[in-house]
Amino acid sequence: CGGRCPGCRSIYNKDRILGTSISNQILKELCADKSNLQHEQTKLQKQKSATNQLRVAEEPIDHPDNVRVIQRKLVYIIGMPSEFASEKILRQKSFLGQYGKIENIIIDNIGANQQIPDSGRVYVTYSREEEAVLCIEAVNGYILDGRPLK
């Protein structure tokens, strides 16, 4: 390299660099200090992770069962009799289709409701919020096949 440092290209005395040596005692001390430093860093990391785990355990977890998502276009109906719980029937203009354009219908747990036997839940997604509001106002409390809809 012509007497220059390969990294920064500054001039240096090669004999001076090669002639310096570290005694074994100094080398052992440096290694011991490095080992102690690594040991301390490992200890601190373990303490931090234990503290973080404790903090996470104390904080409430946002589990899907604990979080309520509000969708303004969604109508949730409970108490739907099983004979009416068909997507074809629900989409009809004489039924839920009269309130607006229905994007999606999900029928859930027909017959699983212990309070009102042979009934279930229906989720209806309309294309606009106003349509969903109209449906909620009309359906809430409506008696269908002798059963109240909520």
GROMACS .gro file of N, CA and C in nm:
model
  450
    1CYS      N    1   0.082  -0.120   0.000
    1CYS     CA    2   0.000   0.000   0.000
    1CYS      C    3   0.086   0.126   0.000
    2GLY      N    4   0.218   0.105  -0.010
    2GLY     CA    5   0.308   0.220  -0.020
    2GLY      C    6   0.316   0.301   0.108
    3GLY      N    7   0.308   0.235   0.225
    3GLY     CA    8   0.320   0.306   0.352
    3GLY      C    9   0.196   0.386   0.389
    4ARG      N   10   0.087   0.355   0.328
    4ARG     CA   11  -0.039   0.424   0.357
    4ARG      C   12  -0.141   0.325   0.415
    5CYS      N   13  -0.228   0.377   0.497
    5CYS     CA   14  -0.335   0.297   0.557
    5CYS      C   15  -0.432   0.255   0.446
    6PRO      N   16  -0.468   0.127   0.438
    6PRO     CA   17  -0.559   0.085   0.333
    6PRO      C   18  -0.701   0.142   0.350
    7GLY      N   19  -0.739   0.177   0.471
    7GLY     CA   20  -0.874   0.230   0.495
    7GLY      C   21  -0.885   0.377   0.465
    8CYS      N   22  -0.795   0.457   0.521
    8CYS     CA   23  -0.808   0.604   0.506
    8CYS      C   24  -0.698   0.665   0.420
    9ARG      N   25  -0.602   0.584   0.379
    9ARG     CA   26  -0.492   0.626   0.292
    9ARG      C   27  -0.398   0.728   0.357
   10SER      N   28  -0.399   0.738   0.492
   10SER     CA   29  -0.304   0.829   0.557
   10SER      C   30  -0.169   0.758   0.573
   11ILE      N   31  -0.064   0.838   0.579
   11ILE     CA   32   0.071   0.784   0.587
   11ILE      C   33   0.098   0.738   0.729
   12TYR      N   34   0.164   0.621   0.744
   12TYR     CA   35   0.200   0.571   0.877
   12TYR      C   36   0.332   0.497   0.867
   13ASN      N   37   0.395   0.479   0.982
   13ASN     CA   38   0.523   0.410   0.990
   13ASN      C   39   0.494   0.263   1.018
   14LYS      N   40   0.521   0.177   0.920
   14LYS     CA   41   0.490   0.035   0.930
   14LYS      C   42   0.571  -0.032   1.042
   15ASP      N   43   0.696   0.007   1.060
   15ASP     CA   44   0.780  -0.054   1.163
   15ASP      C   45   0.727  -0.023   1.302
   16ARG      N   46   0.675   0.096   1.319
   16ARG     CA   47   0.621   0.136   1.450
   16ARG      C   48   0.496   0.054   1.482
   17ILE      N   49   0.412   0.032   1.384
   17ILE     CA   50   0.289  -0.043   1.404
   17ILE      C   51   0.321  -0.189   1.433
   18LEU      N   52   0.407  -0.251   1.357
   18LEU     CA   53   0.440  -0.391   1.376
   18LEU      C   54   0.526  -0.413   1.501
   19GLY      N   55   0.598  -0.313   1.542
   19GLY     CA   56   0.686  -0.326   1.658
   19GLY      C   57   0.613  -0.320   1.791
   20THR      N   58   0.495  -0.267   1.795
   20THR     CA   59   0.422  -0.258   1.921
   20THR      C   60   0.355  -0.390   1.949
   21SER      N   61   0.362  -0.433   2.071
   21SER     CA   62   0.294  -0.556   2.111
   21SER      C   63   0.234  -0.534   2.249
   22ILE      N   64   0.129  -0.607   2.274
   22ILE     CA   65   0.061  -0.595   2.402
   22ILE      C   66   0.108  -0.711   2.488
   23SER      N   67   0.137  -0.680   2.611
   23SER     CA   68   0.181  -0.787   2.700
   23SER      C   69   0.063  -0.879   2.731
   24ASN      N   70   0.090  -1.003   2.766
   24ASN     CA   71  -0.013  -1.101   2.796
   24ASN      C   72  -0.102  -1.056   2.912
   25GLN      N   73  -0.044  -0.990   3.011
   25GLN     CA   74  -0.121  -0.944   3.126
   25GLN      C   75  -0.226  -0.840   3.085
   26ILE      N   76  -0.187  -0.745   3.005
   26ILE     CA   77  -0.280  -0.642   2.959
   26ILE      C   78  -0.389  -0.705   2.873
   27LEU      N   79  -0.351  -0.802   2.788
   27LEU     CA   80  -0.447  -0.870   2.703
   27LEU      C   81  -0.550  -0.945   2.787
   28LYS      N   82  -0.508  -1.012   2.893
   28LYS     CA   83  -0.600  -1.084   2.981
   28LYS      C   84  -0.697  -0.988   3.049
   29GLU      N   85  -0.646  -0.873   3.094
   29GLU     CA   86  -0.732  -0.774   3.160
   29GLU      C   87  -0.838  -0.721   3.064
   30LEU      N   88  -0.798  -0.693   2.940
   30LEU     CA   89  -0.894  -0.644   2.841
   30LEU      C   90  -1.003  -0.748   2.813
   31CYS      N   91  -0.964  -0.873   2.801
   31CYS     CA   92  -1.061  -0.979   2.776
   31CYS      C   93  -1.155  -0.996   2.895
   32ALA      N   94  -1.103  -0.986   3.017
   32ALA     CA   95  -1.185  -1.000   3.137
   32ALA      C   96  -1.285  -0.885   3.146
   33ASP      N   97  -1.238  -0.763   3.114
   33ASP     CA   98  -1.328  -0.648   3.115
   33ASP      C   99  -1.440  -0.665   3.012
   34LYS      N  100  -1.403  -0.717   2.895
   34LYS     CA  101  -1.504  -0.739   2.790
   34LYS      C  102  -1.604  -0.846   2.835
   35SER      N  103  -1.555  -0.951   2.898
   35SER     CA  104  -1.644  -1.058   2.946
   35SER      C  105  -1.739  -1.006   3.054
   36ASN      N  106  -1.686  -0.924   3.146
   36ASN     CA  107  -1.770  -0.864   3.251
   36ASN      C  108  -1.876  -0.773   3.190
   37LEU      N  109  -1.839  -0.696   3.089
   37LEU     CA  110  -1.932  -0.606   3.024
   37LEU      C  111  -2.044  -0.685   2.956
   38GLN      N  112  -2.008  -0.794   2.888
   38GLN     CA  113  -2.110  -0.877   2.823
   38GLN      C  114  -2.203  -0.941   2.927
   39HIS      N  115  -2.146  -0.984   3.039
   39HIS     CA  116  -2.226  -1.044   3.146
   39HIS      C  117  -2.327  -0.943   3.201
   40GLU      N  118  -2.282  -0.821   3.224
   40GLU     CA  119  -2.370  -0.715   3.275
   40GLU      C  120  -2.480  -0.682   3.174
   41GLN      N  121  -2.444  -0.676   3.046
   41GLN     CA  122  -2.543  -0.646   2.942
   41GLN      C  123  -2.649  -0.757   2.935
   42THR      N  124  -2.606  -0.880   2.946
   42THR     CA  125  -2.701  -0.993   2.945
   42THR      C  126  -2.794  -0.985   3.065
   43LYS      N  127  -2.740  -0.951   3.179
   43LYS     CA  128  -2.820  -0.938   3.302
   43LYS      C  129  -2.925  -0.828   3.287
   44LEU      N  130  -2.885  -0.713   3.231
   44LEU     CA  131  -2.978  -0.603   3.210
   44LEU      C  132  -3.089  -0.641   3.111
   45GLN      N  133  -3.053  -0.712   3.004
   45GLN     CA  134  -3.153  -0.754   2.906
   45GLN      C  135  -3.255  -0.848   2.968
   46LYS      N  136  -3.211  -0.939   3.054
   46LYS     CA  137  -3.303  -1.030   3.122
   46LYS      C  138  -3.397  -0.954   3.213
   47GLN      N  139  -3.343  -0.853   3.285
   47GLN     CA  140  -3.427  -0.772   3.374
   47GLN      C  141  -3.531  -0.694   3.293
   48LYS      N  142  -3.488  -0.638   3.179
   48LYS     CA  143  -3.581  -0.562   3.095
   48LYS      C  144  -3.692  -0.652   3.041
   49SER      N  145  -3.655  -0.771   2.994
   49SER     CA  146  -3.757  -0.860   2.938
   49SER      C  147  -3.854  -0.907   3.046
   50ALA      N  148  -3.803  -0.931   3.168
   50ALA     CA  149  -3.892  -0.970   3.278
   50ALA      C  150  -3.986  -0.856   3.314
   51THR      N  151  -3.936  -0.734   3.313
   51THR     CA  152  -4.019  -0.617   3.342
   51THR      C  153  -4.125  -0.599   3.233
   52ASN      N  154  -4.085  -0.615   3.107
   52ASN     CA  155  -4.180  -0.602   2.995
   52ASN      C  156  -4.287  -0.709   3.002
   53GLN      N  157  -4.250  -0.832   3.036
   53GLN     CA  158  -4.348  -0.939   3.045
   53GLN      C  159  -4.447  -0.911   3.157
   54LEU      N  160  -4.398  -0.858   3.269
   54LEU     CA  161  -4.486  -0.824   3.380
   54LEU      C  162  -4.581  -0.713   3.339
   55ARG      N  163  -4.530  -0.612   3.268
   55ARG     CA  164  -4.611  -0.501   3.223
   55ARG      C  165  -4.718  -0.548   3.125
   56VAL      N  166  -4.681  -0.638   3.033
   56VAL     CA  167  -4.776  -0.691   2.937
   56VAL      C  168  -4.885  -0.770   3.008
   57ALA      N  169  -4.849  -0.843   3.113
   57ALA     CA  170  -4.949  -0.920   3.186
   57ALA      C  171  -5.048  -0.829   3.258
   58GLU      N  172  -5.003  -0.711   3.299
   58GLU     CA  173  -5.091  -0.618   3.371
   58GLU      C  174  -5.185  -0.545   3.277
   59GLU      N  175  -5.143  -0.520   3.152
   59GLU     CA  176  -5.224  -0.443   3.058
   59GLU      C  177  -5.336  -0.530   3.002
   60PRO      N  178  -5.455  -0.472   2.981
   60PRO     CA  179  -5.562  -0.551   2.920
   60PRO      C  180  -5.528  -0.582   2.775
   61ILE      N  181  -5.558  -0.702   2.733
   61ILE     CA  182  -5.529  -0.744   2.597
   61ILE      C  183  -5.648  -0.712   2.509
   62ASP      N  184  -5.621  -0.656   2.392
   62ASP     CA  185  -5.728  -0.625   2.298
   62ASP      C  186  -5.765  -0.750   2.221
   63HIS      N  187  -5.832  -0.838   2.288
   63HIS     CA  188  -5.880  -0.963   2.228
   63HIS      C  189  -6.007  -0.930   2.150
   64PRO      N  190  -6.032  -1.000   2.041
   64PRO     CA  191  -6.153  -0.970   1.963
   64PRO      C  192  -6.282  -0.974   2.045
   65ASP      N  193  -6.286  -1.055   2.150
   65ASP     CA  194  -6.406  -1.060   2.233
   65ASP      C  195  -6.420  -0.935   2.319
   66ASN      N  196  -6.308  -0.863   2.343
   66ASN     CA  197  -6.310  -0.745   2.428
   66ASN      C  198  -6.328  -0.615   2.351
   67VAL      N  199  -6.319  -0.622   2.218
   67VAL     CA  200  -6.324  -0.503   2.136
   67VAL      C  201  -6.455  -0.501   2.058
   68ARG      N  202  -6.520  -0.388   2.057
   68ARG     CA  203  -6.645  -0.374   1.982
   68ARG      C  204  -6.619  -0.288   1.860
   69VAL      N  205  -6.646  -0.342   1.746
   69VAL     CA  206  -6.627  -0.271   1.620
   69VAL      C  207  -6.763  -0.217   1.577
   70ILE      N  208  -6.768  -0.089   1.550
   70ILE     CA  209  -6.894  -0.027   1.508
   70ILE      C  210  -6.889  -0.007   1.357
   71GLN      N  211  -6.986  -0.069   1.289
   71GLN     CA  212  -7.001  -0.049   1.146
   71GLN      C  213  -7.138   0.010   1.126
   72ARG      N  214  -7.143   0.129   1.076
   72ARG     CA  215  -7.269   0.202   1.064
   72ARG      C  216  -7.363   0.142   0.960
   73LYS      N  217  -7.311   0.059   0.871
   73LYS     CA  218  -7.395   0.001   0.767
   73LYS      C  219  -7.444  -0.138   0.805
   74LEU      N  220  -7.409  -0.186   0.924
   74LEU     CA  221  -7.441  -0.323   0.965
   74LEU      C  222  -7.562  -0.325   1.057
   75VAL      N  223  -7.655  -0.416   1.031
   75VAL     CA  224  -7.773  -0.436   1.114
   75VAL      C  225  -7.760  -0.575   1.176
   76TYR      N  226  -7.778  -0.584   1.307
   76TYR     CA  227  -7.768  -0.708   1.381
   76TYR      C  228  -7.906  -0.740   1.437
   77ILE      N  229  -7.963  -0.852   1.396
   77ILE     CA  230  -8.099  -0.888   1.436
   77ILE      C  231  -8.093  -1.017   1.517
   78ILE      N  232  -8.153  -1.016   1.636
   78ILE     CA  233  -8.161  -1.137   1.719
   78ILE      C  234  -8.306  -1.182   1.723
   79GLY      N  235  -8.324  -1.314   1.733
   79GLY     CA  236  -8.458  -1.370   1.744
   79GLY      C  237  -8.522  -1.403   1.611
   80MET      N  238  -8.443  -1.416   1.507
   80MET     CA  239  -8.495  -1.447   1.374
   80MET      C  240  -8.542  -1.593   1.371
   81PRO      N  241  -8.670  -1.617   1.343
   81PRO     CA  242  -8.720  -1.755   1.334
   81PRO      C  243  -8.649  -1.831   1.222
   82SER      N  244  -8.626  -1.959   1.245
   82SER     CA  245  -8.548  -2.039   1.150
   82SER      C  246  -8.615  -2.049   1.013
   83GLU      N  247  -8.749  -2.044   1.007
   83GLU     CA  248  -8.814  -2.055   0.876
   83GLU      C  249  -8.793  -1.931   0.789
   84PHE      N  250  -8.751  -1.819   0.849
   84PHE     CA  251  -8.723  -1.697   0.771
   84PHE      C  252  -8.572  -1.675   0.753
   85ALA      N  253  -8.490  -1.760   0.815
   85ALA     CA  254  -8.345  -1.741   0.813
   85ALA      C  255  -8.282  -1.801   0.688
   86SER      N  256  -8.316  -1.745   0.576
   86SER     CA  257  -8.258  -1.785   0.449
   86SER      C  258  -8.221  -1.657   0.374
   87GLU      N  259  -8.106  -1.658   0.310
   87GLU     CA  260  -8.060  -1.537   0.243
   87GLU      C  261  -8.157  -1.494   0.133
   88LYS      N  262  -8.214  -1.589   0.064
   88LYS     CA  263  -8.309  -1.559  -0.044
   88LYS      C  264  -8.433  -1.487   0.010
   89ILE      N  265  -8.485  -1.535   0.122
   89ILE     CA  266  -8.604  -1.472   0.182
   89ILE      C  267  -8.570  -1.333   0.238
   90LEU      N  268  -8.457  -1.323   0.306
   90LEU     CA  269  -8.420  -1.196   0.369
   90LEU      C  270  -8.393  -1.086   0.266
   91ARG      N  271  -8.342  -1.120   0.148
   91ARG     CA  272  -8.312  -1.021   0.044
   91ARG      C  273  -8.436  -0.970  -0.029
   92GLN      N  274  -8.548  -1.036  -0.015
   92GLN     CA  275  -8.669  -0.998  -0.088
   92GLN      C  276  -8.712  -0.855  -0.054
   93LYS      N  277  -8.773  -0.790  -0.153
   93LYS     CA  278  -8.823  -0.652  -0.134
   93LYS      C  279  -8.934  -0.645  -0.030
   94SER      N  280  -9.002  -0.756  -0.006
   94SER     CA  281  -9.107  -0.757   0.095
   94SER      C  282  -9.051  -0.783   0.235
   95PHE      N  283  -8.922  -0.810   0.243
   95PHE     CA  284  -8.861  -0.836   0.373
   95PHE      C  285  -8.753  -0.730   0.399
   96LEU      N  286  -8.629  -0.766   0.419
   96LEU     CA  287  -8.524  -0.668   0.453
   96LEU      C  288  -8.474  -0.590   0.332
   97GLY      N  289  -8.499  -0.640   0.212
   97GLY     CA  290  -8.457  -0.571   0.090
   97GLY      C  291  -8.530  -0.441   0.066
   98GLN      N  292  -8.644  -0.420   0.133
   98GLN     CA  293  -8.722  -0.296   0.113
   98GLN      C  294  -8.652  -0.172   0.169
   99TYR      N  295  -8.555  -0.191   0.256
   99TYR     CA  296  -8.489  -0.075   0.321
   99TYR      C  297  -8.368  -0.025   0.244
  100GLY      N  298  -8.320  -0.102   0.145
  100GLY     CA  299  -8.207  -0.058   0.065
  100GLY      C  300  -8.132  -0.174   0.005
  101LYS      N  301  -8.020  -0.142  -0.059
  101LYS     CA  302  -7.939  -0.244  -0.126
  101LYS      C  303  -7.859  -0.321  -0.021
  102ILE      N  304  -7.877  -0.452  -0.018
  102ILE     CA  305  -7.807  -0.538   0.077
  102ILE      C  306  -7.678  -0.587   0.013
  103GLU      N  307  -7.565  -0.561   0.081
  103GLU     CA  308  -7.436  -0.606   0.032
  103GLU      C  309  -7.403  -0.748   0.077
  104ASN      N  310  -7.437  -0.780   0.204
  104ASN     CA  311  -7.400  -0.909   0.259
  104ASN      C  312  -7.498  -0.951   0.368
  105ILE      N  313  -7.523  -1.080   0.377
  105ILE     CA  314  -7.607  -1.134   0.484
  105ILE      C  315  -7.534  -1.253   0.546
  106ILE      N  316  -7.524  -1.256   0.677
  106ILE     CA  317  -7.467  -1.368   0.750
  106ILE      C  318  -7.571  -1.418   0.848
  107ILE      N  319  -7.603  -1.547   0.840
  107ILE     CA  320  -7.701  -1.609   0.928
  107ILE      C  321  -7.622  -1.697   1.025
  108ASP      N  322  -7.647  -1.677   1.156
  108ASP     CA  323  -7.564  -1.742   1.257
  108ASP      C  324  -7.648  -1.805   1.367
  109ASN      N  325  -7.610  -1.924   1.410
  109ASN     CA  326  -7.664  -1.993   1.529
  109ASN      C  327  -7.816  -2.009   1.529
  110ILE      N  328  -7.870  -2.059   1.424
  110ILE     CA  329  -8.014  -2.088   1.424
  110ILE      C  330  -8.037  -2.205   1.520
  111GLY      N  331  -8.127  -2.186   1.616
  111GLY     CA  332  -8.159  -2.290   1.712
  111GLY      C  333  -8.067  -2.294   1.833
  112ALA      N  334  -7.960  -2.212   1.837
  112ALA     CA  335  -7.867  -2.217   1.949
  112ALA      C  336  -7.904  -2.121   2.061
  113ASN      N  337  -7.999  -2.031   2.036
  113ASN     CA  338  -8.038  -1.934   2.138
  113ASN      C  339  -8.132  -2.003   2.238
  114GLN      N  340  -8.089  -2.013   2.363
  114GLN     CA  341  -8.168  -2.083   2.465
  114GLN      C  342  -8.289  -2.002   2.510
  115GLN      N  343  -8.280  -1.870   2.506
  115GLN     CA  344  -8.392  -1.785   2.550
  115GLN      C  345  -8.508  -1.792   2.452
  116ILE      N  346  -8.477  -1.792   2.324
  116ILE     CA  347  -8.580  -1.800   2.221
  116ILE      C  348  -8.546  -1.922   2.134
  117PRO      N  349  -8.607  -2.039   2.161
  117PRO     CA  350  -8.572  -2.159   2.085
  117PRO      C  351  -8.608  -2.147   1.937
  118ASP      N  352  -8.531  -2.219   1.856
  118ASP     CA  353  -8.551  -2.222   1.711
  118ASP      C  354  -8.542  -2.083   1.648
  119SER      N  355  -8.446  -2.004   1.696
  119SER     CA  356  -8.423  -1.871   1.640
  119SER      C  357  -8.273  -1.845   1.641
  120GLY      N  358  -8.233  -1.741   1.571
  120GLY     CA  359  -8.090  -1.712   1.564
  120GLY      C  360  -8.062  -1.567   1.537
  121ARG      N  361  -7.937  -1.544   1.495
  121ARG     CA  362  -7.890  -1.407   1.469
  121ARG      C  363  -7.866  -1.389   1.320
  122VAL      N  364  -7.892  -1.268   1.276
  122VAL     CA  365  -7.869  -1.234   1.135
  122VAL      C  366  -7.793  -1.102   1.130
  123TYR      N  367  -7.688  -1.099   1.049
  123TYR     CA  368  -7.611  -0.977   1.026
  123TYR      C  369  -7.637  -0.934   0.882
  124VAL      N  370  -7.685  -0.812   0.865
  124VAL     CA  371  -7.716  -0.761   0.731
  124VAL      C  372  -7.634  -0.635   0.709
  125THR      N  373  -7.556  -0.634   0.603
  125THR     CA  374  -7.477  -0.515   0.568
  125THR      C  375  -7.542  -0.446   0.450
  126TYR      N  376  -7.580  -0.320   0.471
  126TYR     CA  377  -7.641  -0.239   0.364
  126TYR      C  378  -7.533  -0.157   0.295
  127SER      N  379  -7.567  -0.101   0.181
  127SER     CA  380  -7.469  -0.023   0.106
  127SER      C  381  -7.451   0.117   0.164
  128ARG      N  382  -7.552   0.167   0.237
  128ARG     CA  383  -7.542   0.301   0.295
  128ARG      C  384  -7.588   0.298   0.441
  129GLU      N  385  -7.537   0.390   0.517
  129GLU     CA  386  -7.572   0.402   0.659
  129GLU      C  387  -7.720   0.433   0.679
  130GLU      N  388  -7.776   0.518   0.593
  130GLU     CA  389  -7.916   0.558   0.606
  130GLU      C  390  -8.009   0.437   0.590
  131GLU      N  391  -7.973   0.346   0.501
  131GLU     CA  392  -8.053   0.226   0.480
  131GLU      C  393  -8.053   0.138   0.605
  132ALA      N  394  -7.938   0.126   0.667
  132ALA     CA  395  -7.927   0.046   0.788
  132ALA      C  396  -8.010   0.107   0.901
  133VAL      N  397  -8.010   0.238   0.912
  133VAL     CA  398  -8.088   0.307   1.016
  133VAL      C  399  -8.237   0.282   0.995
  134LEU      N  400  -8.283   0.292   0.870
  134LEU     CA  401  -8.424   0.264   0.839
  134LEU      C  402  -8.462   0.122   0.880
  135CYS      N  403  -8.377   0.028   0.850
  135CYS     CA  404  -8.404  -0.112   0.884
  135CYS      C  405  -8.410  -0.132   1.035
  136ILE      N  406  -8.317  -0.074   1.107
  136ILE     CA  407  -8.315  -0.087   1.253
  136ILE      C  408  -8.443  -0.030   1.313
  137GLU      N  409  -8.482   0.088   1.268
  137GLU     CA  410  -8.603   0.152   1.321
  137GLU      C  411  -8.728   0.068   1.294
  138ALA      N  412  -8.734   0.004   1.178
  138ALA     CA  413  -8.852  -0.074   1.143
  138ALA      C  414  -8.854  -0.212   1.209
  139VAL      N  415  -8.740  -0.275   1.220
  139VAL     CA  416  -8.733  -0.414   1.267
  139VAL      C  417  -8.731  -0.425   1.419
  140ASN      N  418  -8.671  -0.330   1.488
  140ASN     CA  419  -8.657  -0.340   1.634
  140ASN      C  420  -8.795  -0.343   1.701
  141GLY      N  421  -8.822  -0.456   1.768
  141GLY     CA  422  -8.950  -0.472   1.837
  141GLY      C  423  -9.060  -0.532   1.751
  142TYR      N  424  -9.034  -0.553   1.623
  142TYR     CA  425  -9.133  -0.611   1.532
  142TYR      C  426  -9.159  -0.756   1.572
  143ILE      N  427  -9.285  -0.796   1.574
  143ILE     CA  428  -9.323  -0.934   1.608
  143ILE      C  429  -9.334  -1.014   1.478
  144LEU      N  430  -9.248  -1.115   1.463
  144LEU     CA  431  -9.247  -1.199   1.344
  144LEU      C  432  -9.269  -1.343   1.387
  145ASP      N  433  -9.376  -1.401   1.337
  145ASP     CA  434  -9.412  -1.540   1.370
  145ASP      C  435  -9.428  -1.558   1.522
  146GLY      N  436  -9.485  -1.455   1.586
  146GLY     CA  437  -9.510  -1.461   1.729
  146GLY      C  438  -9.387  -1.436   1.815
  147ARG      N  439  -9.277  -1.393   1.755
  147ARG     CA  440  -9.153  -1.369   1.830
  147ARG      C  441  -9.105  -1.226   1.804
  148PRO      N  442  -9.056  -1.159   1.909
  148PRO     CA  443  -9.004  -1.023   1.887
  148PRO      C  444  -8.863  -1.026   1.827
  149LEU      N  445  -8.839  -0.935   1.734
  149LEU     CA  446  -8.706  -0.917   1.678
  149LEU      C  447  -8.638  -0.801   1.749
  150LYS      N  448  -8.513  -0.817   1.776
  150LYS     CA  449  -8.437  -0.708   1.840
  150LYS      C  450  -8.321  -0.671   1.753
   0.00000   0.00000   0.00000
